[in-house]
XYZ file of C-alpha atoms in Angstrom:
753
model
C 29.827 -13.216 -3.045
C 33.586 -12.589 -3.084
C 34.610 -9.611 -5.175
C 37.442 -11.390 -6.984
C 40.347 -9.626 -5.314
C 42.944 -11.394 -7.456
C 41.218 -10.220 -10.618
C 41.252 -6.643 -9.342
C 44.963 -6.912 -8.495
C 45.614 -8.067 -12.052
C 43.649 -5.140 -13.468
C 45.502 -2.611 -11.345
C 48.905 -4.112 -12.061
C 48.694 -3.214 -15.737
C 47.443 0.354 -15.250
C 50.741 2.296 -14.908
C 52.410 0.781 -17.958
C 49.348 0.781 -20.190
C 48.292 4.323 -19.391
C 51.787 5.696 -19.860
C 51.946 3.926 -23.228
C 48.613 5.422 -24.222
C 49.684 8.903 -23.178
C 52.835 8.644 -25.282
C 50.966 7.210 -28.261
C 48.467 10.046 -28.476
C 50.848 12.730 -27.279
C 48.501 14.447 -24.860
C 46.945 14.156 -21.407
C 44.157 11.611 -20.956
C 40.643 11.699 -19.593
C 39.608 9.081 -17.029
C 37.424 7.371 -19.631
C 40.342 7.046 -22.026
C 42.558 5.600 -19.308
C 40.130 2.869 -18.324
C 39.191 1.990 -21.882
C 42.807 1.787 -22.979
C 43.709 -0.336 -19.964
C 41.050 -2.808 -21.108
C 41.947 -2.912 -24.792
C 42.165 -6.438 -26.128
C 44.405 -5.469 -28.991
C 45.301 -2.563 -31.236
C 47.236 0.635 -30.699
C 46.155 3.730 -28.843
C 46.093 5.945 -31.914
C 43.413 3.814 -33.591
C 41.507 3.286 -30.344
C 41.231 6.992 -29.641
C 39.591 7.738 -32.990
C 36.401 8.829 -31.255
C 33.098 7.879 -32.775
C 34.791 6.140 -35.718
C 36.793 3.044 -34.840
C 35.362 -0.151 -33.414
C 37.650 -1.445 -30.707
C 37.923 -4.801 -28.942
C 37.880 -4.750 -25.141
C 38.237 -7.333 -22.387
C 35.695 -6.581 -19.630
C 36.411 -7.754 -16.099
C 32.953 -9.077 -15.316
C 29.346 -9.625 -16.481
C 26.107 -8.940 -14.586
C 22.660 -10.086 -15.744
C 19.157 -9.425 -14.479
C 16.677 -12.287 -14.526
C 14.492 -11.084 -17.401
C 17.426 -10.770 -19.814
C 19.569 -13.513 -18.259
C 17.180 -16.169 -19.499
C 17.882 -15.484 -23.151
C 21.560 -14.697 -22.539
C 22.098 -18.037 -20.798
C 20.006 -19.959 -23.319
C 22.448 -18.583 -25.894
C 25.461 -19.372 -23.719
C 24.319 -22.988 -23.458
C 24.863 -23.239 -27.217
C 28.372 -21.796 -27.094
C 30.092 -25.058 -26.141
C 31.838 -23.730 -23.018
C 32.118 -25.550 -19.683
C 32.349 -22.435 -17.530
C 32.190 -18.672 -17.865
C 35.512 -17.057 -18.649
C 34.986 -13.966 -16.452
C 33.258 -13.476 -13.084
C 29.517 -13.325 -13.776
C 26.328 -12.981 -11.747
C 22.564 -13.314 -12.199
C 20.167 -11.141 -10.191
C 16.477 -11.994 -9.730
C 14.860 -8.568 -9.608
C 12.612 -8.012 -12.632
C 9.954 -10.703 -12.266
C 8.540 -9.684 -8.887
C 5.265 -7.846 -9.337
C 4.377 -5.121 -6.857
C 0.819 -5.356 -5.603
C 0.226 -5.336 -1.843
C 3.597 -5.378 -0.061
C 7.033 -6.957 0.151
C 6.358 -10.294 1.835
C 3.176 -11.217 -0.029
C 4.513 -10.037 -3.381
C 7.792 -11.926 -2.991
C 6.035 -15.129 -1.937
C 3.698 -14.908 -4.926
C 6.588 -14.250 -7.307
C 8.569 -17.245 -6.076
C 5.608 -19.479 -6.723
C 4.637 -17.919 -10.047
C 8.193 -17.825 -11.425
C 9.524 -21.009 -9.853
C 10.316 -22.591 -13.222
C 12.386 -19.605 -14.313
C 14.172 -19.226 -10.990
C 15.014 -22.938 -10.951
C 16.391 -22.658 -14.470
C 18.528 -19.621 -13.651
C 19.754 -21.196 -10.423
C 20.744 -24.459 -12.088
C 22.336 -22.928 -15.175
C 24.306 -20.550 -12.931
C 25.364 -23.481 -10.784
C 26.541 -25.403 -13.822
C 28.596 -22.690 -15.479
C 30.212 -21.007 -12.461
C 27.901 -18.007 -12.182
C 26.965 -16.324 -8.898
C 23.218 -16.334 -8.299
C 21.332 -13.685 -6.338
C 17.970 -15.067 -5.291
C 14.633 -13.262 -5.628
C 14.396 -10.697 -2.835
C 18.163 -10.145 -2.700
C 17.828 -6.811 -4.413
C 18.006 -4.871 -7.651
C 20.980 -5.745 -9.823
C 22.576 -2.279 -9.906
C 22.406 -1.655 -6.179
C 23.745 -5.150 -5.446
C 26.574 -4.628 -7.937
C 27.482 -1.270 -6.382
C 27.551 -2.826 -2.911
C 29.539 -5.913 -3.859
C 31.284 -5.874 -7.228
C 31.890 -2.392 -8.633
C 35.455 -1.133 -8.262
C 37.304 1.965 -9.491
C 38.957 1.491 -12.861
C 37.137 -1.731 -13.686
C 35.127 -2.561 -16.790
C 31.823 -4.407 -16.670
C 29.039 -5.158 -19.103
C 25.520 -5.890 -17.941
C 22.331 -6.995 -19.628
C 20.408 -3.950 -18.491
C 20.536 -0.399 -19.771
C 21.131 1.019 -16.284
C 24.348 -0.935 -15.779
C 26.199 2.461 -15.790
C 25.096 2.792 -12.145
C 28.499 1.322 -11.262
C 30.121 4.428 -12.733
C 29.429 5.991 -9.360
C 32.408 3.986 -8.100
C 34.599 4.845 -11.075
C 33.828 1.794 -13.203
C 33.221 1.777 -16.931
C 29.951 -0.154 -16.837
C 27.951 -0.511 -20.024
C 24.526 -1.929 -20.787
C 24.452 -4.540 -23.536
C 22.269 -7.227 -25.026
C 22.475 -10.873 -23.985
C 24.441 -11.826 -27.085
C 27.255 -9.479 -26.033
C 27.200 -10.981 -22.550
C 27.328 -14.441 -24.094
C 30.449 -13.493 -26.064
C 32.280 -12.184 -23.010
C 31.261 -15.147 -20.843
C 32.594 -17.374 -23.628
C 35.974 -15.659 -23.391
C 35.748 -13.511 -26.504
C 36.563 -9.846 -26.763
C 33.747 -7.319 -26.653
C 33.476 -4.735 -29.387
C 32.483 -1.094 -29.006
C 32.827 1.951 -31.182
C 35.247 4.160 -29.274
C 32.930 6.754 -27.744
C 32.966 10.492 -27.919
C 33.428 12.252 -24.592
C 31.154 14.705 -22.830
C 32.648 16.398 -19.794
C 30.417 17.692 -17.023
C 32.217 20.040 -14.656
C 30.545 20.298 -11.275
C 31.357 23.233 -9.029
C 29.943 24.267 -5.677
C 28.123 21.946 -3.284
C 24.582 20.638 -2.858
C 22.468 21.917 -0.004
C 18.918 21.949 1.279
C 16.324 20.313 -0.936
C 18.715 19.678 -3.820
C 20.185 16.213 -4.301
C 22.379 14.250 -6.703
C 19.257 13.262 -8.658
C 18.798 16.896 -9.639
C 22.173 16.877 -11.383
C 21.117 14.235 -13.884
C 17.622 15.701 -14.219
C 19.306 18.963 -15.204
C 21.721 17.210 -17.584
C 18.843 15.304 -19.204
C 17.118 18.599 -19.865
C 20.266 19.950 -21.515
C 21.215 16.944 -23.638
C 17.757 15.363 -24.263
C 17.153 11.633 -24.659
C 19.574 11.308 -27.549
C 22.150 14.008 -26.789
C 24.527 11.531 -25.194
C 24.282 8.887 -27.906
C 27.670 7.408 -28.729
C 29.340 9.222 -25.847
C 30.625 8.624 -22.346
C 29.757 11.336 -19.837
C 32.633 12.033 -17.445
C 31.926 14.098 -14.320
C 34.700 16.025 -12.588
C 35.430 19.056 -10.456
C 35.174 20.013 -6.802
C 31.427 19.502 -6.946
C 31.890 15.919 -8.108
C 34.206 15.208 -5.196
C 31.574 16.455 -2.757
C 28.949 13.915 -3.823
C 28.458 10.582 -2.090
C 29.348 7.429 -4.007
C 25.701 6.388 -4.123
C 24.706 9.869 -5.278
C 27.184 9.505 -8.103
C 25.643 6.122 -8.858
C 22.237 7.796 -9.190
C 23.630 10.238 -11.744
C 25.390 7.529 -13.752
C 22.354 5.256 -13.603
C 20.023 7.763 -15.197
C 22.634 8.701 -17.787
C 21.032 5.917 -19.798
C 18.126 8.312 -20.381
C 20.275 10.630 -22.480
C 21.464 7.750 -24.639
C 24.979 7.774 -23.181
C 27.159 4.705 -23.575
C 27.951 5.109 -19.897
C 28.795 7.763 -17.298
C 31.624 7.862 -14.793
C 33.164 9.694 -11.829
C 36.761 9.520 -10.707
C 38.028 7.842 -7.546
C 38.071 10.089 -4.472
C 37.586 10.103 -0.700
C 33.853 9.469 -1.051
C 34.591 6.377 -3.156
C 37.042 5.110 -0.556
C 34.533 5.710 2.242
C 31.864 3.693 0.454
C 34.243 0.830 -0.287
C 35.233 0.716 3.367
C 31.610 0.975 4.472
C 30.718 -2.048 2.343
C 33.565 -4.253 3.666
C 35.963 -3.608 0.784
C 38.709 -1.700 2.543
C 41.338 -3.789 0.745
C 40.088 -2.518 -2.616
C 40.205 1.068 -1.337
C 43.805 0.502 -0.243
C 44.721 -0.876 -3.671
C 42.935 1.994 -5.420
C 44.797 4.513 -3.263
C 48.019 3.048 -4.624
C 47.146 3.999 -8.221
C 44.876 6.959 -7.480
C 46.418 9.154 -10.169
C 45.365 6.601 -12.795
C 41.766 6.499 -11.526
C 41.141 10.135 -12.414
C 41.683 12.154 -15.557
C 44.956 14.024 -15.884
C 45.048 17.415 -14.164
C 45.620 19.185 -17.492
C 42.371 17.721 -18.819
C 40.282 19.065 -15.998
C 42.064 22.423 -16.077
C 41.182 22.950 -19.758
C 38.340 20.512 -20.455
C 37.307 22.175 -23.743
C 40.571 20.927 -25.275
C 39.969 17.288 -24.402
C 36.203 16.678 -24.426
C 33.895 16.849 -27.437
C 31.405 18.834 -25.361
C 31.598 20.444 -21.933
C 28.745 21.300 -19.581
C 29.229 23.210 -16.334
C 26.799 23.045 -13.408
C 27.152 24.954 -10.156
C 25.700 22.702 -7.459
C 25.346 25.646 -5.099
C 22.906 27.267 -7.540
C 21.154 24.100 -8.752
C 17.417 23.882 -8.075
C 15.507 20.686 -7.413
C 14.015 19.471 -10.692
C 10.973 17.494 -11.772
C 11.092 15.895 -15.232
C 8.194 14.753 -17.376
C 5.603 13.719 -18.201
C 6.081 10.870 -20.726
C 9.774 11.551 -21.304
C 12.688 11.820 -18.856
C 14.268 14.846 -20.527
C 11.435 17.359 -20.119
C 13.117 19.168 -17.239
C 11.404 21.670 -14.950
C 13.093 23.576 -12.124
C 10.883 23.253 -9.060
C 10.152 26.988 -9.077
C 8.616 26.667 -12.568
C 6.875 23.325 -12.214
C 3.580 24.415 -10.650
C 2.987 26.876 -13.481
C 3.811 24.176 -16.039
C 1.253 21.830 -14.451
C -1.455 24.463 -14.721
C -0.529 25.699 -18.203
C -0.390 22.201 -19.681
C -3.503 20.909 -17.979
C -1.714 18.024 -16.300
C -3.672 16.482 -13.399
C -2.521 18.420 -10.331
C -3.869 15.858 -7.896
C -1.079 13.412 -7.119
C -2.332 9.842 -6.872
C 0.877 8.015 -5.945
C 4.427 8.853 -4.930
C 6.976 6.075 -5.348
C 10.562 6.138 -4.084
C 13.384 3.647 -4.461
C 14.293 1.615 -7.572
C 17.805 0.990 -8.872
C 18.287 4.737 -9.260
C 17.501 5.995 -5.775
C 17.427 3.307 -3.112
C 20.603 3.888 -1.175
C 20.830 4.345 2.576
C 21.285 8.075 1.970
C 18.180 8.296 -0.226
C 15.980 6.455 2.227
C 17.287 8.303 5.275
C 16.607 11.696 3.669
C 13.102 10.648 2.625
C 12.502 9.255 6.114
C 13.419 12.611 7.632
C 10.487 14.131 5.750
C 8.186 11.258 6.681
C 9.099 11.860 10.332
C 8.183 15.517 9.928
C 4.799 14.503 8.535
C 4.210 12.401 11.643
C 5.496 15.047 14.061
C 3.622 17.902 12.390
C 0.405 15.885 12.144
C 0.288 15.801 8.380
C -1.572 12.932 6.767
C -0.105 11.883 3.426
C -2.654 12.772 0.761
C -1.234 10.374 -1.836
C -0.430 6.688 -1.794
C 3.249 6.209 -1.035
C 5.520 3.244 -1.729
C 9.127 2.475 -0.858
C 11.295 0.068 -2.870
C 14.601 -0.776 -1.120
C 17.461 -1.484 -3.499
C 18.863 -4.523 -1.746
C 18.247 -6.756 1.228
C 21.305 -5.200 2.859
C 19.808 -1.718 2.532
C 16.353 -2.926 3.596
C 17.676 -4.730 6.662
C 19.811 -1.761 7.677
C 17.113 0.903 7.271
C 14.696 -1.364 9.140
C 17.211 -1.731 11.974
C 17.611 2.035 12.088
C 13.862 2.617 12.332
C 13.183 4.210 8.959
C 10.645 1.635 7.819
C 8.632 2.248 10.982
C 8.580 5.942 10.165
C 7.268 5.257 6.664
C 4.641 2.955 8.123
C 3.390 5.703 10.443
C 3.096 8.021 7.456
C 1.040 5.418 5.610
C 3.782 4.141 3.309
C 3.925 0.617 1.894
C 7.284 -1.140 1.611
C 7.580 -3.182 -1.581
C 9.930 -6.058 -2.337
C 13.607 -5.465 -3.041
C 12.981 -5.541 -6.770
C 12.297 -3.383 -9.813
C 8.516 -3.474 -9.461
C 6.656 -0.398 -10.778
C 9.790 1.028 -12.372
C 9.690 -1.585 -15.150
C 5.963 -2.123 -15.347
C 5.743 -4.847 -12.699
C 2.977 -3.047 -10.873
C -0.509 -4.484 -10.425
C -1.902 -1.021 -9.927
C -5.559 -1.192 -9.034
C -7.739 0.789 -11.407
C -5.087 1.267 -14.097
C -7.221 -0.706 -16.529
C -9.767 2.134 -16.481
C -7.132 4.250 -18.247
C -8.128 7.368 -16.374
C -6.071 10.539 -16.640
C -3.941 10.837 -13.496
C -0.521 11.804 -12.161
C 2.183 9.916 -10.294
C 5.691 10.951 -9.307
C 8.639 8.618 -8.807
C 12.340 8.614 -8.028
C 12.809 6.141 -10.890
C 14.654 6.791 -14.157
C 12.073 6.287 -16.914
C 8.587 7.627 -17.391
C 7.539 6.637 -20.901
C 3.802 6.359 -21.488
C 2.312 3.119 -20.090
C 5.664 2.029 -18.632
C 4.753 1.924 -14.936
C 1.131 0.762 -14.938
C 0.081 0.187 -18.542
C -2.193 3.224 -18.536
C -1.369 5.622 -21.411
C -3.039 8.440 -19.470
C -0.851 8.146 -16.393
C 1.291 11.281 -16.301
C 4.520 10.045 -14.721
C 7.049 12.550 -13.380
C 10.581 11.911 -12.132
C 12.241 13.635 -9.176
C 14.449 12.948 -6.167
C 13.130 10.801 -3.287
C 12.933 13.953 -1.174
C 10.725 15.829 -3.620
C 8.608 12.732 -4.267
C 8.026 12.329 -0.524
C 7.137 15.984 -0.014
C 4.659 15.973 -2.891
C 3.129 12.704 -1.692
C 2.529 14.320 1.694
C 0.874 17.276 -0.034
C -0.978 15.189 -2.615
C -0.583 18.071 -5.047
C 1.869 18.517 -7.922
C 1.729 22.290 -7.573
C 3.096 22.178 -4.024
C 6.575 23.657 -3.650
C 8.061 22.408 -0.350
C 10.749 25.076 -0.444
C 8.209 27.855 0.117
C 4.631 26.551 0.516
C 2.837 25.498 3.692
C 0.362 22.682 4.363
C -2.672 22.435 6.619
C -2.294 19.760 9.295
C -4.907 17.770 11.216
C -5.313 20.635 13.684
C -5.978 23.154 10.909
C -2.564 24.758 11.408
C -0.285 25.947 8.621
C 3.011 24.073 8.795
C 6.074 24.050 6.583
C 8.387 21.148 5.877
C 12.001 21.635 6.905
C 14.858 20.704 4.609
C 15.528 16.953 4.428
C 18.487 15.508 6.316
C 20.190 12.145 6.092
C 23.388 10.128 6.267
C 25.527 8.948 3.379
C 26.385 5.764 5.273
C 24.839 4.172 8.379
C 26.602 5.250 11.560
C 26.413 1.675 12.881
C 27.499 0.163 9.573
C 25.519 -1.998 7.184
C 23.973 -5.220 8.442
C 22.138 -8.154 6.896
C 21.161 -11.643 8.017
C 20.882 -13.248 4.585
C 21.955 -11.215 1.572
C 20.413 -13.813 -0.741
C 23.543 -15.026 -2.529
C 24.127 -18.542 -3.878
C 27.666 -19.477 -4.870
C 28.000 -21.792 -7.888
C 29.070 -25.414 -7.622
C 32.827 -25.947 -7.688
C 32.278 -28.631 -10.315
C 29.279 -27.931 -12.501
C 29.826 -30.807 -14.907
C 27.288 -32.976 -13.117
C 24.637 -30.258 -12.801
C 21.735 -30.843 -15.154
C 19.830 -27.942 -16.651
C 16.322 -29.026 -17.574
C 13.972 -27.145 -19.862
C 10.547 -28.724 -20.277
C 9.712 -28.801 -24.023
C 6.080 -28.069 -23.087
C 6.992 -25.007 -21.022
C 5.302 -21.681 -21.735
C 8.140 -19.795 -20.043
C 11.313 -21.376 -21.411
C 12.329 -22.631 -24.830
C 15.671 -23.915 -26.069
C 16.973 -21.937 -29.019
C 17.468 -23.037 -32.595
C 20.188 -21.322 -34.686
C 19.049 -18.631 -37.092
C 19.568 -19.418 -40.779
C 22.641 -17.938 -42.468
C 22.379 -15.338 -45.230
C 21.470 -16.921 -48.547
C 24.253 -15.096 -50.387
C 22.151 -12.771 -52.553
C 20.472 -9.398 -52.456
C 17.086 -9.288 -50.774
C 14.096 -8.832 -53.061
C 10.358 -8.564 -52.587
C 10.405 -7.602 -48.908
C 7.020 -6.442 -47.658
C 6.727 -3.356 -45.505
C 5.565 -4.612 -42.106
C 5.205 -1.224 -40.421
C 6.453 2.320 -40.793
C 6.730 3.364 -37.164
C 5.963 6.994 -36.456
C 7.730 9.028 -33.782
C 9.210 7.562 -30.607
C 9.729 3.810 -30.867
C 11.551 2.541 -27.788
C 12.314 -1.045 -26.879
C 9.138 -0.855 -24.797
C 7.212 -0.219 -28.015
C 9.047 -3.024 -29.822
C 8.899 -5.601 -27.011
C 6.787 -4.534 -24.053
C 7.688 -5.420 -20.479
C 5.042 -5.730 -17.747
C 3.113 -9.003 -18.122
C 5.288 -9.990 -21.089
C 8.295 -10.434 -18.813
C 7.077 -13.943 -18.034
C 7.932 -15.000 -21.598
C 11.482 -13.637 -21.671
C 12.870 -17.172 -21.902
C 10.453 -18.304 -24.636
C 11.230 -16.634 -27.941
C 8.143 -17.898 -29.768
C 5.675 -16.792 -27.108
C 7.203 -13.391 -26.433
C 7.282 -12.679 -30.154
C 3.538 -12.148 -29.882
C 4.294 -8.695 -28.475
C 6.537 -7.628 -31.365
C 5.984 -3.956 -32.216
C 2.495 -3.911 -30.731
C 3.264 -0.537 -29.135
C 4.615 1.143 -32.276
C 2.426 3.769 -33.968
C 1.641 2.964 -37.591
C 2.398 6.073 -39.657
C -0.482 5.336 -42.047
C -3.345 5.193 -39.546
C -1.862 6.584 -36.294
C -2.904 3.368 -34.540
C -0.917 0.799 -32.612
C -0.869 -2.901 -33.448
C -2.841 -2.481 -36.659
C -0.991 -2.894 -39.965
C -1.889 -3.915 -43.486
C -1.270 -7.500 -44.547
C -0.130 -7.193 -48.159
C -1.028 -10.809 -48.836
C -4.759 -10.209 -48.398
C -5.169 -6.454 -48.004
C -6.644 -6.794 -44.526
C -5.536 -5.028 -41.349
C -4.461 -7.082 -38.342
C -2.068 -7.140 -35.377
C 1.606 -6.713 -36.206
C 2.763 -10.158 -34.964
C -0.120 -11.887 -36.725
C 0.703 -10.221 -40.050
C 4.384 -11.049 -39.696
C 3.618 -14.681 -38.891
C 1.615 -14.838 -42.133
C 4.610 -13.490 -44.039
C 6.846 -16.067 -42.369
C 4.394 -18.879 -43.156
C 4.470 -17.944 -46.834
C 8.252 -17.466 -46.938
C 8.006 -13.730 -47.488
C 10.614 -11.476 -45.926
C 9.743 -8.077 -44.548
C 11.221 -4.791 -43.438
C 10.474 -2.390 -40.577
C 10.919 1.357 -41.084
C 11.402 3.685 -38.139
C 12.056 7.246 -37.046
C 14.837 8.901 -34.974
C 16.646 7.109 -32.104
C 14.841 3.866 -32.866
C 15.215 1.345 -30.044
C 16.040 3.796 -27.252
C 15.467 2.671 -23.687
C 16.042 -0.756 -22.211
C 18.809 -3.064 -23.397
C 16.377 -5.906 -24.053
C 17.634 -7.948 -26.969
C 14.191 -9.473 -27.437
C 13.427 -6.328 -29.425
C 15.998 -7.603 -31.942
C 15.428 -11.344 -31.590
C 11.661 -11.234 -32.107
C 11.779 -9.619 -35.579
C 14.640 -11.961 -36.513
C 12.710 -15.013 -35.330
C 9.545 -14.003 -37.197
C 11.300 -13.313 -40.471
C 11.924 -9.559 -40.587
C 15.109 -9.104 -42.607
C 15.985 -5.442 -42.085
C 15.296 -2.409 -39.932
C 15.605 0.909 -41.795
C 15.452 4.062 -39.675
C 16.572 7.660 -39.443
C 18.862 6.797 -36.513
C 19.400 4.037 -33.938
C 19.945 3.927 -30.215
C 23.349 2.307 -29.621
C 22.431 -0.864 -27.745
C 19.578 -1.761 -30.059
C 21.689 -1.324 -33.183
C 24.296 -3.700 -31.739
C 21.618 -6.186 -30.719
C 20.265 -6.255 -34.279
C 23.725 -6.883 -35.676
C 24.363 -9.706 -33.206
C 21.209 -11.500 -34.352
C 22.136 -11.368 -38.040
C 19.751 -8.537 -38.899
C 20.383 -5.647 -41.267
C 20.406 -2.368 -39.319
C 20.270 0.421 -41.892
C 19.851 4.198 -41.789
C 18.547 6.617 -44.401
C 21.351 8.600 -46.008
C 18.741 11.334 -46.434
C 16.290 11.220 -43.496
C 13.642 12.840 -45.711
C 13.485 9.571 -47.694
C 11.432 8.199 -44.808
C 8.504 9.995 -46.452
C 8.952 8.019 -49.694
C 7.992 4.719 -48.040
C 4.444 3.768 -48.996
C 2.159 1.309 -47.232
C 1.957 -1.210 -50.107
C 5.647 -1.104 -51.022
C 7.592 -4.163 -52.054
C 11.199 -3.452 -51.198
C 14.561 -4.665 -52.512
C 17.937 -4.249 -50.783
C 20.770 -4.181 -53.313
C 24.522 -4.364 -52.770
C 24.725 -7.172 -50.220
C 26.910 -9.313 -52.491
C 29.497 -6.566 -52.070
C 28.703 -5.842 -48.401
C 31.711 -3.953 -47.037
C 32.474 -1.529 -44.200
C 31.756 2.051 -45.158
C 30.044 1.139 -48.448
C 26.415 2.200 -48.708
C 23.604 -0.054 -49.922
C 20.686 0.745 -52.207
C 17.037 0.277 -51.322
C 14.529 0.089 -54.171
C 10.951 0.989 -53.291
C 8.571 -0.735 -55.675
C 5.300 1.131 -55.268
C 1.877 -0.386 -55.873
C 1.241 1.954 -58.847
C 4.268 0.559 -60.682
C 6.581 3.487 -59.956
C 9.892 3.156 -58.153
C 12.196 5.133 -55.917
C 15.837 4.282 -55.303
C 17.373 5.539 -52.079
C 20.811 5.331 -50.555
C 21.071 3.739 -47.104
C 24.027 3.557 -44.755
C 25.285 1.113 -42.165
C 27.976 0.941 -39.471
C 29.003 -2.706 -39.907
C 32.696 -3.504 -39.672
C 34.264 -6.617 -41.182
C 33.560 -8.799 -38.154
C 29.953 -7.688 -37.921
C 29.423 -8.422 -41.601
C 30.508 -11.974 -40.825
C 27.784 -12.122 -38.160
C 25.260 -11.185 -40.835
C 26.571 -13.781 -43.264
C 26.631 -16.540 -40.622
C 23.114 -15.717 -39.486
C 24.158 -14.446 -36.045
C 27.225 -13.798 -33.909
C 26.394 -16.906 -31.879
C 26.601 -19.052 -35.007
C 30.222 -17.942 -35.393
C 30.998 -18.737 -31.757
C 29.558 -22.224 -32.140
C 31.603 -22.719 -35.282
C 34.741 -21.777 -33.352
C 35.492 -18.819 -35.593
């Protein structure tokens, strides 16, 4: 569980020289993001690196973190890389496969039994290759990372889209696919297009019902789910310095919902306090020694419009609590306007369930503030009208809040404590009655609220708010309740009002834990055997993808033209499908089953051009693969937004889809497609999306001259004999084109290229 102090010393030792060199090279002051990225450059000069949104740059991250659902495929790939041990500190966290149903102990016990094969695989492969292993029940990856591994000025990649949580401690932490993690663990550089920069200036100070969560809910409303695409969001100002480190983590965590590459805060007294409170005083002391390099230059923050591509200013003293949703995390409502919105839109006002916790809001501060409201409910004789669940972020947090009496308070209010795991937030929720698909409302302190995500019910209206607001509304059982001004009727028939929540950033008696759930790897893993049963339904060793045949692609069948939002949840659903994350063939049976077919407005029903019949998407694609026919998927804007899951790229590749052609891509998904040897293409003219017809046979021309910056041509051969030729673009650089030619990035690693 050691936080690699020597590695951190090495990182800090290069900061002064590297940052001064960068400042001289570009001839101007630097943002914090630029400082950290330049300090982690693998090669190249600062002038090229700082070409925002244009140049791909190689970086050397300091560490890798993987959650259990994505770690399976990442480590199955790493096993093919020919390495004896990971090249950078790496960890696996068992948090995604634990299904919430009745309560922490029973759910955890059931998960250990149900997922034993996967846990044994992850434990043994971690043991063999020098990877730290966090057992099921230890906690959610991002909270555990914040408590143990995040450090100011560091750079980490993680196989989960909410990896940016570590930005709360001043770390550039970026969500990636497993293939990227495999590269870094193999000792290779990691490539990223140098991001644009969005500056968020925070003034004033939070008070009353408003919390750090409301900052990102407000920002999401401003930027929308794609407004941060290709950018890093850097927070600064006196307001930023007033926020707790875990509050900053909440903001950075949910930055994934605006499409941001990552989000970050500078190092300050709150950062130092959290490091000291989590037994990392030596890191705080080291960070103090280079503090000026762990913040943007003063000139940048004095005139941010000169140095950021976009600047947003939020006065925390004036900020209202927000509630976002339903069905999208960027539909932002100030609390004072929310009740009217519920009524005007006909959303179910009765609140069925309130859920707090998750990787976004499960800190000691979050739970203590929610507990202060739960205590009021008990003291003021208010019975909670809604179901209420609490998901601690880590065993350390759970143990500490239990010691301090908060779990008892929740119990008296009628709350149910779930396992230290993702649970309902990622669809691991055996919600009773969800199969009836009744129209209902829930509110959570999670980060995502896409349709069907939490419970599989498309009619569940999911809203996102702070733990405090979630708790207050759960007590009321009514979405139209405004705790800032409304009263409730208690058991005695009296009108009572909830007081403002109160809590502590850090426990006054310090954190405590009996068993954090960490397993250190074997010192010598050469004798550790990793066994995968060839008959397993959960795990499957990988076979290399075939290299490009060296010619243009002709006669591709249109598999589906996806209409509207098509997230990675639509492409490769989570929930019950998580059990197949280590078995590419089995999980491919969920490929694109959530995408809406533009020709019939139905999901999982597409035309098989071989026989003219309609069938499920995976079944049709398997028929194409059986007959040696390639295919293409067409999509809309921001295709592949959401989770980092690379299965959304590997499944089409495995089943024989050759290209994905869309109006625009979400960053992580586009990279994942490239890594797997797929063609990720965008319409030069987005209106050409309308030219695609259901019976089209499609050619992709220009691949024999595939070069960076050179467009390709797509020929649409329509069933009536007519044709359309359209121009399509790509963002492949020379190295990525080699991935395509080799069949995948992993094929190049194995070849030693």
